[in-house]
XYZ file of C-alpha atoms in Angstrom:
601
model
C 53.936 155.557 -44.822
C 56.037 154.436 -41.485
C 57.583 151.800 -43.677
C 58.813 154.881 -46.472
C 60.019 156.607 -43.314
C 61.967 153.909 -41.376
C 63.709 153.604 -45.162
C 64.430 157.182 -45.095
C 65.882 157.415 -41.507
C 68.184 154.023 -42.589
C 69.607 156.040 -45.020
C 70.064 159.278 -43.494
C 71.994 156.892 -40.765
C 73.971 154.980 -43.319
C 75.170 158.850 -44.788
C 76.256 160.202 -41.493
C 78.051 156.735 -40.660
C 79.595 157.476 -43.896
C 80.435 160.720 -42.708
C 81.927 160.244 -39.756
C 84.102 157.685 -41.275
C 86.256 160.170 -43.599
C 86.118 162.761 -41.213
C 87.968 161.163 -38.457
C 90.637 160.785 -41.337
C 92.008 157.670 -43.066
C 95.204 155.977 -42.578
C 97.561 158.269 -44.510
C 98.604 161.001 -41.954
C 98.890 164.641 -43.194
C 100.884 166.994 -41.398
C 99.340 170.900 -41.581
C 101.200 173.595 -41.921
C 99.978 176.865 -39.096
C 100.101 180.399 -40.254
C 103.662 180.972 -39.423
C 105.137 177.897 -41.546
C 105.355 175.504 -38.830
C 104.593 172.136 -39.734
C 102.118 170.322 -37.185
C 101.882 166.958 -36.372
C 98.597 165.131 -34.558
C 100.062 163.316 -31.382
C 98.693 160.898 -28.999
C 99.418 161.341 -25.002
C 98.700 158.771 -22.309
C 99.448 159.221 -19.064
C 99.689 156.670 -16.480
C 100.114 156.207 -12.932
C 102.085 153.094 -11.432
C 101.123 151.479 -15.117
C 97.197 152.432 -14.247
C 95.838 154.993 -16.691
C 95.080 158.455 -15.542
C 91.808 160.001 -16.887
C 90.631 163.705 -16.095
C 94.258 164.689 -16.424
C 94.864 168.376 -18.206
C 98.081 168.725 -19.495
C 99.489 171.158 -21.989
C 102.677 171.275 -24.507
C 105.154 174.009 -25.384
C 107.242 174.310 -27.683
C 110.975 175.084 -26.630
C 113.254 174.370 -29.805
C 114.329 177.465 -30.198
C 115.767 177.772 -26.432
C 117.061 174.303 -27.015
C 118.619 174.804 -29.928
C 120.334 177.835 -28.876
C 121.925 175.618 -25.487
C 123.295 173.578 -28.373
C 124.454 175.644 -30.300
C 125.515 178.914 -28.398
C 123.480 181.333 -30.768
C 122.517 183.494 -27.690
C 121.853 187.151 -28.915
C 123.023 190.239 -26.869
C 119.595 190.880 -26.484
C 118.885 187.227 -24.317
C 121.798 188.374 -22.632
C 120.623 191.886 -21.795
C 117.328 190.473 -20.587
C 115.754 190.529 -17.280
C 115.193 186.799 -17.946
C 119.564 186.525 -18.203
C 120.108 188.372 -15.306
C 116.935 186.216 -13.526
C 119.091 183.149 -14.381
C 122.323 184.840 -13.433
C 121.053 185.577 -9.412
C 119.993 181.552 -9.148
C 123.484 180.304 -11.058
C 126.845 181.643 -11.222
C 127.383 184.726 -14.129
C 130.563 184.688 -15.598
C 130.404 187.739 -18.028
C 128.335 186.609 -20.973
C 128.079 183.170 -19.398
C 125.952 181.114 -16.942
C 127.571 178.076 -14.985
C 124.765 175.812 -14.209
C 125.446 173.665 -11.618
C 128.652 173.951 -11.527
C 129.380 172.065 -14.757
C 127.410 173.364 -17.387
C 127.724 176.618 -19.290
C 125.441 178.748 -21.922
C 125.936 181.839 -23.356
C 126.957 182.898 -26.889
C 129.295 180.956 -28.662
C 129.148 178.238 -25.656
C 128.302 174.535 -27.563
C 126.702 171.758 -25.651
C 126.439 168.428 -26.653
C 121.980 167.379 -26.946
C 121.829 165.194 -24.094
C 123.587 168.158 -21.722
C 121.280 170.805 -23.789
C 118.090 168.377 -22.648
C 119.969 168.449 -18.936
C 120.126 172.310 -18.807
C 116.791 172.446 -20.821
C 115.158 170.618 -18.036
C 116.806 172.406 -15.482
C 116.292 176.464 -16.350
C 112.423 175.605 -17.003
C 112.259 173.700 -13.814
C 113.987 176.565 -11.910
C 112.811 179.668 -13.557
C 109.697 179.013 -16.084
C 109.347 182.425 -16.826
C 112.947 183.237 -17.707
C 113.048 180.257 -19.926
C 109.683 181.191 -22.063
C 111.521 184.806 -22.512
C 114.557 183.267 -24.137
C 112.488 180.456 -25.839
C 111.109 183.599 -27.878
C 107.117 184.138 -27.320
C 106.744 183.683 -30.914
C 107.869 180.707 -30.893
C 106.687 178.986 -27.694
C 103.858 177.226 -29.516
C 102.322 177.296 -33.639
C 100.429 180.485 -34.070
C 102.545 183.692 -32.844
C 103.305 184.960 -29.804
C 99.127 185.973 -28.701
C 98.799 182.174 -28.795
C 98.398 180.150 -25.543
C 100.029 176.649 -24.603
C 98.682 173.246 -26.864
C 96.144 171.388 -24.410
C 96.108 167.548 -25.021
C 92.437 166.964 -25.850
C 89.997 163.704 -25.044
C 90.060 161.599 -28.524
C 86.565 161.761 -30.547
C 85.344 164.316 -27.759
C 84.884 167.506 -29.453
C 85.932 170.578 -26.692
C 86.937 167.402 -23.727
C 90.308 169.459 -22.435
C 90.945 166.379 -20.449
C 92.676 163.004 -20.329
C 89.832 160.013 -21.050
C 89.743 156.758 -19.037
C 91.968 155.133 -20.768
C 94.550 158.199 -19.984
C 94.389 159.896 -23.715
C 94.263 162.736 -25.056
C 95.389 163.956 -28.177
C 97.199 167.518 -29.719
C 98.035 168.926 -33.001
C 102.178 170.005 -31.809
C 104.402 171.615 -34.063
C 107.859 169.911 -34.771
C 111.093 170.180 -32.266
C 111.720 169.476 -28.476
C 108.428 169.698 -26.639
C 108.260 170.623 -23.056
C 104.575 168.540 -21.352
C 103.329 170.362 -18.387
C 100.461 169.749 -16.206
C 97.328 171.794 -14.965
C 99.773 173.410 -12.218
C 102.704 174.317 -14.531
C 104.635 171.241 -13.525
C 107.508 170.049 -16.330
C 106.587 166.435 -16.598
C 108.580 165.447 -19.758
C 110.532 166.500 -22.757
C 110.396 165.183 -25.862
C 111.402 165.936 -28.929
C 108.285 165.956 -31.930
C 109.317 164.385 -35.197
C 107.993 163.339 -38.657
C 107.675 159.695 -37.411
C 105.840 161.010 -33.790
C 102.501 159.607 -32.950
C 102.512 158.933 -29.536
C 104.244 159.804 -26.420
C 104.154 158.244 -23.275
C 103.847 159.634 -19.580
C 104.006 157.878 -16.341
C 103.571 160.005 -13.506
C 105.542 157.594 -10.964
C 108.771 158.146 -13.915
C 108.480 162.016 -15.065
C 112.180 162.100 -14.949
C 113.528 161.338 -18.457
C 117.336 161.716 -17.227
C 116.587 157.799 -15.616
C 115.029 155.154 -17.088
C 113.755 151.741 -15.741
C 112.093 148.955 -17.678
C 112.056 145.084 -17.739
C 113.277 143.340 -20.539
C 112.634 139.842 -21.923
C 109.042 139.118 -20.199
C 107.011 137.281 -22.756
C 103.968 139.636 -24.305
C 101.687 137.002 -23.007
C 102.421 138.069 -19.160
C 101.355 141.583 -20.031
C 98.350 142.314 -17.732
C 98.338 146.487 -17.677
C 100.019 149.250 -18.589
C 103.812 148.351 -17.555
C 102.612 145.370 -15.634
C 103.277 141.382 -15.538
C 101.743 138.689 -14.032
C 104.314 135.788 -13.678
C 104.863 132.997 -11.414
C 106.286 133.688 -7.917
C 109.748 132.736 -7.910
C 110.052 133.539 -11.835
C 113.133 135.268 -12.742
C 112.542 139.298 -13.755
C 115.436 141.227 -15.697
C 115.114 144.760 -15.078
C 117.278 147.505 -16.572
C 118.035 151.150 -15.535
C 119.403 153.816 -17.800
C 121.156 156.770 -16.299
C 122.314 159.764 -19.030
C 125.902 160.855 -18.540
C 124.029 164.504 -17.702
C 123.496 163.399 -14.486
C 127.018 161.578 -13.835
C 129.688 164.366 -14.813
C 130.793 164.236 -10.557
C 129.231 160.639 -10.403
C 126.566 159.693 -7.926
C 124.860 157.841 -5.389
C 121.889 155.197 -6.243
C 119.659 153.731 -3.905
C 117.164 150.843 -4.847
C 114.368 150.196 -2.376
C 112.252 146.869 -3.538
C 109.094 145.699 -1.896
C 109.352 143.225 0.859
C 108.627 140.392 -1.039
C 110.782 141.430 -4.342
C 113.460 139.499 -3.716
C 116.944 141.099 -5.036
C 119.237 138.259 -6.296
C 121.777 139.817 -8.603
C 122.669 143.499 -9.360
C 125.474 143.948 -11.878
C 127.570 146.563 -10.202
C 129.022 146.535 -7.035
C 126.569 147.523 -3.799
C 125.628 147.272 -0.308
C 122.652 145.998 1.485
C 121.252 147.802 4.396
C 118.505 146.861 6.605
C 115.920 149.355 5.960
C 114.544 148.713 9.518
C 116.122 149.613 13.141
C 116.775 146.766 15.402
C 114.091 147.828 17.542
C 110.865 148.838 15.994
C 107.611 149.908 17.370
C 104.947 148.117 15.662
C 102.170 151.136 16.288
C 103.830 152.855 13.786
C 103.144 150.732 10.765
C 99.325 148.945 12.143
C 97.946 151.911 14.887
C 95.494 148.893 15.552
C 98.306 147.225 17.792
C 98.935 149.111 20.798
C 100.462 147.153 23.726
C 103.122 143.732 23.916
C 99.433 142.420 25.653
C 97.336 142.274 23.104
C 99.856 140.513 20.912
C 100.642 138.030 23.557
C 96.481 137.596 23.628
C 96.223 136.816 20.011
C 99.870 136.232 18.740
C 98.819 134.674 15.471
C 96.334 137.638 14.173
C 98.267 140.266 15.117
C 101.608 139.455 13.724
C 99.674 138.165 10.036
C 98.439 142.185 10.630
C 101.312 143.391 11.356
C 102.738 141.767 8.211
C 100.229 142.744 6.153
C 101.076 146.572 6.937
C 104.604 146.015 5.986
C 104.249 144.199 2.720
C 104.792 147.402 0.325
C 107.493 148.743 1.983
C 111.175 147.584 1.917
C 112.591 144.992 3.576
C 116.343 146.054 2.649
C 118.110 148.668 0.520
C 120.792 148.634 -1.854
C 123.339 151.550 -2.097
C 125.605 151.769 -5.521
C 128.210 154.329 -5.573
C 128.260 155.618 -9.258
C 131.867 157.222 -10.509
C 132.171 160.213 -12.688
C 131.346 159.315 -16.104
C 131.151 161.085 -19.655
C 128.425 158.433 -21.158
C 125.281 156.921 -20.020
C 125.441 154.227 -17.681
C 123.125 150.918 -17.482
C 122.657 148.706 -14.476
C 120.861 145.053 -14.400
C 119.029 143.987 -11.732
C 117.537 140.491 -11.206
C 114.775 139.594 -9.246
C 111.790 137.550 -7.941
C 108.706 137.149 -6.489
C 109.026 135.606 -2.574
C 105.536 134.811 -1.856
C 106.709 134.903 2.412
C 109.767 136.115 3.598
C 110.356 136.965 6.993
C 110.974 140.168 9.243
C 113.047 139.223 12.797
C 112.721 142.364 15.014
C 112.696 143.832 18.574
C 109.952 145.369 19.076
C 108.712 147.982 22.335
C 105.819 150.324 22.836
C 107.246 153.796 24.435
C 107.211 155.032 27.005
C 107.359 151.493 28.141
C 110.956 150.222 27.790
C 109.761 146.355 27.904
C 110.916 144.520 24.433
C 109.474 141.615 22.545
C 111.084 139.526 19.777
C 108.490 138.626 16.994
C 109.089 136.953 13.843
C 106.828 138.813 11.227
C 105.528 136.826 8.489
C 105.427 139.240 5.157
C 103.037 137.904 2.822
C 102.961 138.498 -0.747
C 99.160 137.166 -1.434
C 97.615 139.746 1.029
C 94.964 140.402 -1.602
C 94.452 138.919 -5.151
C 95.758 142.076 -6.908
C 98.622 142.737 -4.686
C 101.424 144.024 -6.918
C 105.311 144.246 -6.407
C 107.768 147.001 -7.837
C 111.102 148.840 -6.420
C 112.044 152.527 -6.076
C 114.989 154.384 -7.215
C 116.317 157.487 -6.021
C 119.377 158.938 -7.659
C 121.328 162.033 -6.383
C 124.506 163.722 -7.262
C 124.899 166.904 -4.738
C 122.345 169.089 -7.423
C 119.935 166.816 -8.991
C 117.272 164.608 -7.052
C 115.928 161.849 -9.888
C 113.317 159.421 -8.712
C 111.350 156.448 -10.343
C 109.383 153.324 -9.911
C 109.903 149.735 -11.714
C 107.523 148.573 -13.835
C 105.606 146.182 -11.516
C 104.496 142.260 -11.292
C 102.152 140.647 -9.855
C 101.253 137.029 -10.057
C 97.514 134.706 -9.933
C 95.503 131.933 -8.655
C 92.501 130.260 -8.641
C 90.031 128.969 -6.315
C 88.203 125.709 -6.323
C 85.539 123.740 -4.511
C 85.224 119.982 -4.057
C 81.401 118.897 -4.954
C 79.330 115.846 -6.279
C 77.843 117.872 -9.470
C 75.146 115.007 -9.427
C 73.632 115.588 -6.104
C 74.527 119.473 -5.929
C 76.563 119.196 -2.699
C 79.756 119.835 -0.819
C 82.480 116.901 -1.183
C 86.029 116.394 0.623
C 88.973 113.805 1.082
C 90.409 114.373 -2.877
C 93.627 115.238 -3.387
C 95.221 116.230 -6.296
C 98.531 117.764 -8.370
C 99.290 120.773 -9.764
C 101.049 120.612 -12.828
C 100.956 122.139 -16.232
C 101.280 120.690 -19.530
C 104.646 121.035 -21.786
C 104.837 119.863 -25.314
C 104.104 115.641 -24.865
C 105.471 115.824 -21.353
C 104.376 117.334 -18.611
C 105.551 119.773 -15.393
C 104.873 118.539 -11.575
C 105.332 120.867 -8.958
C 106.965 119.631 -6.032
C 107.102 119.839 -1.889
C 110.848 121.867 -3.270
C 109.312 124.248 -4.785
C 110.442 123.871 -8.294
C 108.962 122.004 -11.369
C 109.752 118.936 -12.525
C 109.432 117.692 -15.834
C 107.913 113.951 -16.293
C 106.597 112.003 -19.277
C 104.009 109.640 -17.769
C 101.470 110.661 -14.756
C 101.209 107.315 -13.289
C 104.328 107.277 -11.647
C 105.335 110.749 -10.072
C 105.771 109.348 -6.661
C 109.455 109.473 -6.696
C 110.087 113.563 -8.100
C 108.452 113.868 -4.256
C 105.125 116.055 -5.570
C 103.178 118.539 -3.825
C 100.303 117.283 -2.762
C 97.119 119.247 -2.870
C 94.285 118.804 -0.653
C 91.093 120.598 0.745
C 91.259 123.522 3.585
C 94.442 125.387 2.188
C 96.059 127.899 0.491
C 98.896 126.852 -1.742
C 101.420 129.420 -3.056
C 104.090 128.770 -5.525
C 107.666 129.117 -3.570
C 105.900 127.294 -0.703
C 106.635 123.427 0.543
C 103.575 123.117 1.870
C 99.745 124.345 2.391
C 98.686 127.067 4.660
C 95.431 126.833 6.250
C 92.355 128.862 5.158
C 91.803 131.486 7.291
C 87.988 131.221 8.626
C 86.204 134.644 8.177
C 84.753 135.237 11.286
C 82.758 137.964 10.228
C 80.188 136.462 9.152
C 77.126 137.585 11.283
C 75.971 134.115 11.682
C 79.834 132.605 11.742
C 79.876 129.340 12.934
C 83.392 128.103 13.844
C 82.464 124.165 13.267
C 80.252 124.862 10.081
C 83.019 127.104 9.015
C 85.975 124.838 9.078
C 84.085 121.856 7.430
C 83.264 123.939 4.644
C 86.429 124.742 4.502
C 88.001 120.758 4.076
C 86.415 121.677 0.468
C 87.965 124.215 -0.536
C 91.478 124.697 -2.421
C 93.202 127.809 -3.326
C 96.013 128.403 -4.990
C 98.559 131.812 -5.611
C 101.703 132.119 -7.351
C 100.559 131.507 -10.629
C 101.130 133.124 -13.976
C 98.299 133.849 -16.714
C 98.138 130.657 -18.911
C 95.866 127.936 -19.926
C 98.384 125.293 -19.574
C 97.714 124.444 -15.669
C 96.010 121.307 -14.790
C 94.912 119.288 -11.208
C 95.362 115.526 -11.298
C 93.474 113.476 -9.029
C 95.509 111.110 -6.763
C 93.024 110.001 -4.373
C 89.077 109.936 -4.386
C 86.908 112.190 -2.162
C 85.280 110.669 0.716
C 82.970 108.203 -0.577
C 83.174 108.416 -4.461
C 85.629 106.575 -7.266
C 89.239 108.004 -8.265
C 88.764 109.093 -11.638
C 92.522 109.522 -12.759
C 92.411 112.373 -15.640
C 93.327 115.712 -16.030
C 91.396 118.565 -15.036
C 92.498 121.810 -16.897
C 91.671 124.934 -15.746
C 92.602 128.757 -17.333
C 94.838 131.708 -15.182
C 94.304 135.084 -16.118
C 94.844 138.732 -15.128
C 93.145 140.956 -17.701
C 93.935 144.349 -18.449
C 90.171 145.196 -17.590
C 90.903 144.226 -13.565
C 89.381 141.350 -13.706
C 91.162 138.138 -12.703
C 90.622 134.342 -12.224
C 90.682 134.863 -8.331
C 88.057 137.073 -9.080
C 86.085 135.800 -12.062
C 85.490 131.789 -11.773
C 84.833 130.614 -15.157
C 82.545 127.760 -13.622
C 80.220 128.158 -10.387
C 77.744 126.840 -8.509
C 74.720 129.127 -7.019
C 73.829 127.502 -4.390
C 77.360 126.641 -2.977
C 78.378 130.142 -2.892
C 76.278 131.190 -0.560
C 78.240 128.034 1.880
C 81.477 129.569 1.241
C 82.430 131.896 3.831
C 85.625 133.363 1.929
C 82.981 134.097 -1.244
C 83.298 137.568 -2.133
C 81.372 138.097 -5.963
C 84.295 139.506 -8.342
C 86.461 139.678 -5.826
C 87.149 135.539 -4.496
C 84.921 133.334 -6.550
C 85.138 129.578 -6.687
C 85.473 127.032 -9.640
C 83.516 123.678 -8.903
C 85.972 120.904 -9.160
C 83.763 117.575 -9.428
C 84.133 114.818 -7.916
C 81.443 112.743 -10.307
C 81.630 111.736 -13.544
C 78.393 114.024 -14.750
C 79.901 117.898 -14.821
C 76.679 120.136 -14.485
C 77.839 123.123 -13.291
C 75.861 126.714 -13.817
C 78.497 128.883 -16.070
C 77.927 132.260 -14.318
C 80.161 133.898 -16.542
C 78.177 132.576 -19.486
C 75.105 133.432 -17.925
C 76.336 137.375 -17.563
C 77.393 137.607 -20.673
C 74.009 136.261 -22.048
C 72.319 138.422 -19.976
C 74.108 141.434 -21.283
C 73.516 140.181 -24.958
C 69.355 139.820 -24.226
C 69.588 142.914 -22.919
C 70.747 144.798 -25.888
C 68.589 143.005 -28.035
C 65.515 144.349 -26.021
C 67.127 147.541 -25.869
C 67.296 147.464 -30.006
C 63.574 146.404 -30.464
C 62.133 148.515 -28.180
C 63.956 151.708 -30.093
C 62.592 150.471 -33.332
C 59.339 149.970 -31.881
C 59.027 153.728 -30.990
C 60.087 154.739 -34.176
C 57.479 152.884 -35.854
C 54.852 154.404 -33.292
C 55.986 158.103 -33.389
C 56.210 158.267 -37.603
């Protein structure tokens, strides 16, 4: 009798399945028609953050083709210009009979044509100012499908039946009749624009870049870099083409530009004329940025750790900005900027405590590798005398890795090994060097004379760097031991600056203390996932017991590879072992359901 039932319940859960399938829909997209005629079409919206996805978000859509089309096309009736909402429009611009001058350059009214992307300008501009006013004229039967009793489209959780909310991944989804679209959020706020077509299924919001009269993207970055939403992880130092749009809307009395990149984006080439400005005062009070510092004492007491604080504070703000004078211009303007990653640059300064008048000069170290997910993007701010635009690059970011020297035979510690970084290209291969750029060689055994870098335990090597920086020791550690500490440290190697590939390798130069040189390469995998995690984060190969040695370990946050030193390469997979672990788990999970259903029928 279980046995008939368990067959039963199978096939009860093999109908639903079936079920479910059709009714989420197949392939072919149908567009319904509402009530009034309108024809609908089922959109996607996700909205993002700075490239991260924003869930929980409630955000609605109007639609505002009618008022748009009559900014186009001057059909204004004598009853829009009768209204209350006319004469609301006519005390914030200037009324010229009939007319409105908007801004000074712009005018509606009947039989006044505008061309789309000034309709989309003015569009933007009467909803921003006066909502209300430009709902009246948009016609209430036509703000959204359904007649004028119906409320504004709210973008819906996909698959959640009643979820008026964005989901994690920042989605949410809306049935939206053809024509421009106006996207608001939960306060009323104009976010975007867009205009719903046939071939519309999904639009795009970052919250960082709601203003659709600028554009900013990066072009040419190989898909593989792509570690986010509008994010790339590349090598420091790598070249990054970014380009910003500006519609002619916003450019009819020209305008002023600024660009304000991170401290360690490094501006090399903009391709119109500019000026650089220190974005800093000669004299700067360090308080302001770190409220941790206090006094020219305590720096003088530990000179080192407060200045690497100090620079720590400053690394996402601006070390310079660049100012480009835009002239008056009837068509859309574009603007090229090149750039790179710096992993250190430098911040000269006077710097005072008030009331106290004394001064110190310091020479703050800004660097880029504060944390393993530090990532680096400009601002723009545009304004011609009415408008205010704003926006944020896409960002970048780059990787590492960490490793530990050990004898995998005896399960222990092991120093003295140096090594090379290169990566593999085609037959040849790439060395880096102490200049900081990579050279391309066809035979390992003789690299001595392209000057390498050499690698070696109890540093930190970045990209863009000539040489290793020491390993900081984490004196937190409640049972910190300075001596203990720094030995430890001789085994460790860390390297930054690195893109997401699998083509990186280490070759051995010289043995660790007391073992053979074993001259091969050792390959080893980058990676910055989508997910968050990263291969700072997320060894692939680790060792249990040496962890807990390792006073920089932090689990998912700076794990270590084992890099051995003997021939026989036991090391516990910890990755491997989570993800079996989550498979058994499942399984047990499975059984233990069917078991109940066995016992219950």
């Amino acid at each position: 009798m279980p046995s008939e039932l368990l067959k039963k319940l199978v096939k009860i859960f093999f109908l639903i399945n079936i079920f479910l399938f059709f009714a989420q829909g197949s392939p072919l997209t149908v567009n319904a028609k509402t009530t009034d005629g309108k024809v609908e079409k089922k959109v996607e919206l996700r909205v993002t953050d700075f490239g991260q996805p924003v869930s929980g978000g409630k955000y609605n859509a109007i639609n505002v083709d009618v008022l748009y089309q009559k900014i186009v096309e001057g059909s204004f009736t004598d009853r829009d210009v009768s209204s209350q909402a006319w004469t609301k429009l006519g005390d914030i611009y200037s009324k010229d009979d009939k007319a409105l001058k908007i801004s000074g350059t712009y005018t509606i009214g009947p039989g006044v044509k505008n061309t789309s992307s000034d309709a989309l300008y003015i569009l933007n501009k009467i909803i921003n100012d006066s909502y209300n006013a430009a709902m009246t004229l948009n016609g209430a039967g036509n703000i959204i499908a359904g007649g004028k009793d119906s409320t504004a489209i709210t973008f819906k959780a996909p698959k959640v039946k009643g979820e008026p909310f964005t989901n994690k991944e920042g989605k949410g989804e809306a049935k939206l009749p053809l024509g421009y679209t106006a996207i608001f959020d939960s306060d009323n706020r104009l976010q975007k624009i867009v205009d719903i077509t046939e071939a519309t299924k999904n639009i795009s919001l970052d919250l960082s870049n709601p203003d659709s009269g600028m554009t900013i993207k990066t072009v040419d970055m190989p898909k593989s870099s792509l570690s986010g939403t509008n994010q790339y992880t590349i090598e420091s130092g790598e070249s990054i083409k970014y380009v910003v749009k500006i519609k002619a809307a916003y450019l009819k009395d020209g305008a002023n530009l600024t660009i304000a990149p991170q401290a360690n984006l490094t501006i090399d080439d903009i391709s119109v004329p500019y000026t650089q400005t220190d974005y800093y005062n000669p004299i700067i009070t360090p308080s302001v940025y770190e409220p941790s510092i206090t006094s020219i004492s305590q720096i003088n007491d530990n000179y080192d750790g407060v200045i690497t604080l100090l620079g720590a504070s400053l690394v996402n703000l601006p070390l310079y900005n660049y100012n480009i004078k835009l002239d008056p211009s009837e068509e859309d303007v574009t603007i090229e900027i090149h750039a790179h990653i710096s992993p250190q640059v430098n911040l000269k300064r006077q710097i005072n405590f008030p009331p106290s008048t004394d001064t110190m000069e310091l020479t703050i170290p800004i660097n880029a590798y504060q944390t393993a997910k530090q990532t680096f993007a400009f601002k723009l701010s545009l304004s011609n005398g009415k408008d205010n635009l704003t926006g944020t690059s896409p960002s970048v970011t780059s990787t590492g890795i960490n490793f530990v020297m050990m004898d995998t035979e005896k399960n222990k510690l092991a120093s003295g090994a140096q090594y090379l970084l290169g990566k593999k290209k085609g037959d040849n291969y790439d060395i880096y060097t102490q200049t900081g750029n990579w050279v391309e060689v066809a035979d390992l055994s003789s690299v001595s004379s392209i000057e390498p870098l050499v690698l070696e335990g109890g540093n930190i090597y970045s990209l863009g760097v000539s040489s290793g920086m020491s390993i900081p020791l984490n004196t937190s550690l409640f049972d910190f031991n300075a001596k203990r500490e720094t030995k430890t440290n001789q085994s460790l190697i860390k390297i930054v600056g690195l893109a997401s590939s699998k083509d990186y390798f280490l070759y051995p130069i010289k043995a660790a203390e007391g073992y053979d040189l074993k001259q091969s390469i050792i390959p080893f995998t980058t990676f910055n996932e989508m997910n968050g995690k990263n291969s700072v984060g997320d060894a692939l190969t680790q060792n249990y017991k040496v962890n807990s040695l390792i006073g920089d370990y932090s689990a998912g946050q700076s794990e270590y590879n084992v890099l051995s030193v003997t021939s026989d390469d036991k090391v516990s997979n910890y990755s491997s072992l989570r993800v079996l672990g989550g498979i058994a788990l499942a399984v047990v999970v499975v059984i233990l359901v069917l078991l109940l259903i066995l016992k219950f029928t």
